[in-house]
Amino acid sequence: QKEVEQNSGPLSVPEGAIASLNCTYSDRGSQSFFWYRQYSGKSPELIMFIYSNGDKEDGRFTAQLNKASQYVSLLIRDSQPSDSATYLCAVTGSARQLTFGSGTQLTVLP
Amino acid sequence: EAQVTQNPRYLITVTGKKLTVTCSQNMNHEYMSWYRQDPGLGLRQIYYSMNVEVTDKGDVPEGYKVSRKEKRNFPLILESPSPNQTSLYFCASSFGGRGREKLFFGSGTQLSVL
């Protein structure tokens, strides 16, 4: 079992819709959770992080964390074509090292 | 401009020919790390450094060496490259401590080993 699992997609949503990206992790001692965005041919960039159960909102992005169920999600409201990218979930486990999922490819259709 | 600079962007080499990929950051970051990215496997950590002269193995260190003689530089060395090291490599840095997972990435180095 992978430590951090994501549906590889591709996930396609129409412009203006809500895109929902999900991630599960196996280490119950995980403390910190991150979402990185990677445009095709570019390097990853941090867009969201969350440490506590619940929701954290930043503009059109909302990160949701449920430690009991060991999942973290990213919602993108009012999706735009410029949101088309691969979204990487990353989790800091009990050993304090960051582990990345393999990413979900999102396409927002105009 | 705050950045992590990797060189070269593209590199084609042959099996066994030693190579170095350079990484430099101008943000006074304590933490630096190397990752490789392969299709379906995501980003996997090769080595990391918490500070000058402090380095440690990540998840896939075999076949790689690093050094951290200065705070700003963290070169990745492949002493005897093999075809299974063909990959996209990223250097990353951060302030360390609780924020060390908030990484700034370089532009990447696409390495092909023939």
Short mmCIF file of N, CA and C in Angstrom, two decimals, chain A residues 25 31 33 50-56 63-71:
data_model
loop_
_atom_site.label_atom_id
_atom_site.label_comp_id
_atom_site.label_asym_id
_atom_site.label_seq_id
_atom_site.Cartn_x
_atom_site.Cartn_y
_atom_site.Cartn_z
N TYR A 25 -4.00 8.73 3.21
CA TYR A 25 -2.67 8.42 3.68
C TYR A 25 -2.73 7.30 4.69
N GLN A 31 1.10 14.53 10.59
CA GLN A 31 0.81 15.78 11.28
C GLN A 31 0.43 16.92 10.36
N PHE A 33 -0.22 18.50 6.21
CA PHE A 33 -0.76 18.07 4.93
C PHE A 33 -0.68 19.23 3.96
N ILE A 50 -2.57 22.41 5.58
CA ILE A 50 -3.53 22.29 6.66
C ILE A 50 -2.95 21.38 7.72
N TYR A 51 -3.17 21.77 8.99
CA TYR A 51 -2.62 20.99 10.09
C TYR A 51 -3.70 20.37 10.96
N SER A 52 -4.89 21.01 11.01
CA SER A 52 -5.94 20.58 11.93
C SER A 52 -7.15 20.07 11.17
N ASN A 53 -7.90 19.21 11.83
CA ASN A 53 -9.14 18.71 11.25
C ASN A 53 -10.08 19.85 10.87
N GLY A 54 -10.76 19.67 9.77
CA GLY A 54 -11.72 20.67 9.35
C GLY A 54 -11.36 21.26 8.01
N ASP A 55 -11.85 22.46 7.77
CA ASP A 55 -11.66 23.14 6.50
C ASP A 55 -10.75 24.33 6.67
N LYS A 56 -10.00 24.60 5.61
CA LYS A 56 -9.20 25.82 5.54
C LYS A 56 -9.38 26.41 4.15
N ALA A 63 -9.01 23.44 1.56
CA ALA A 63 -8.44 22.16 1.95
C ALA A 63 -9.28 21.60 3.09
N GLN A 64 -9.54 20.30 3.03
CA GLN A 64 -10.33 19.64 4.06
C GLN A 64 -9.52 18.47 4.62
N LEU A 65 -9.52 18.35 5.93
CA LEU A 65 -8.75 17.29 6.58
C LEU A 65 -9.63 16.51 7.53
N ASN A 66 -9.57 15.20 7.44
CA ASN A 66 -10.27 14.31 8.35
C ASN A 66 -9.26 13.25 8.80
N LYS A 67 -8.66 13.48 9.96
CA LYS A 67 -7.61 12.57 10.44
C LYS A 67 -8.17 11.21 10.82
N ALA A 68 -9.38 11.16 11.32
CA ALA A 68 -9.98 9.88 11.72
C ALA A 68 -10.13 8.96 10.51
N SER A 69 -10.48 9.53 9.38
CA SER A 69 -10.66 8.76 8.15
C SER A 69 -9.41 8.76 7.30
N GLN A 70 -8.41 9.52 7.71
CA GLN A 70 -7.11 9.58 7.03
C GLN A 70 -7.25 10.02 5.59
N TYR A 71 -7.99 11.11 5.41
CA TYR A 71 -8.04 11.68 4.07
C TYR A 71 -7.97 13.18 4.13
#
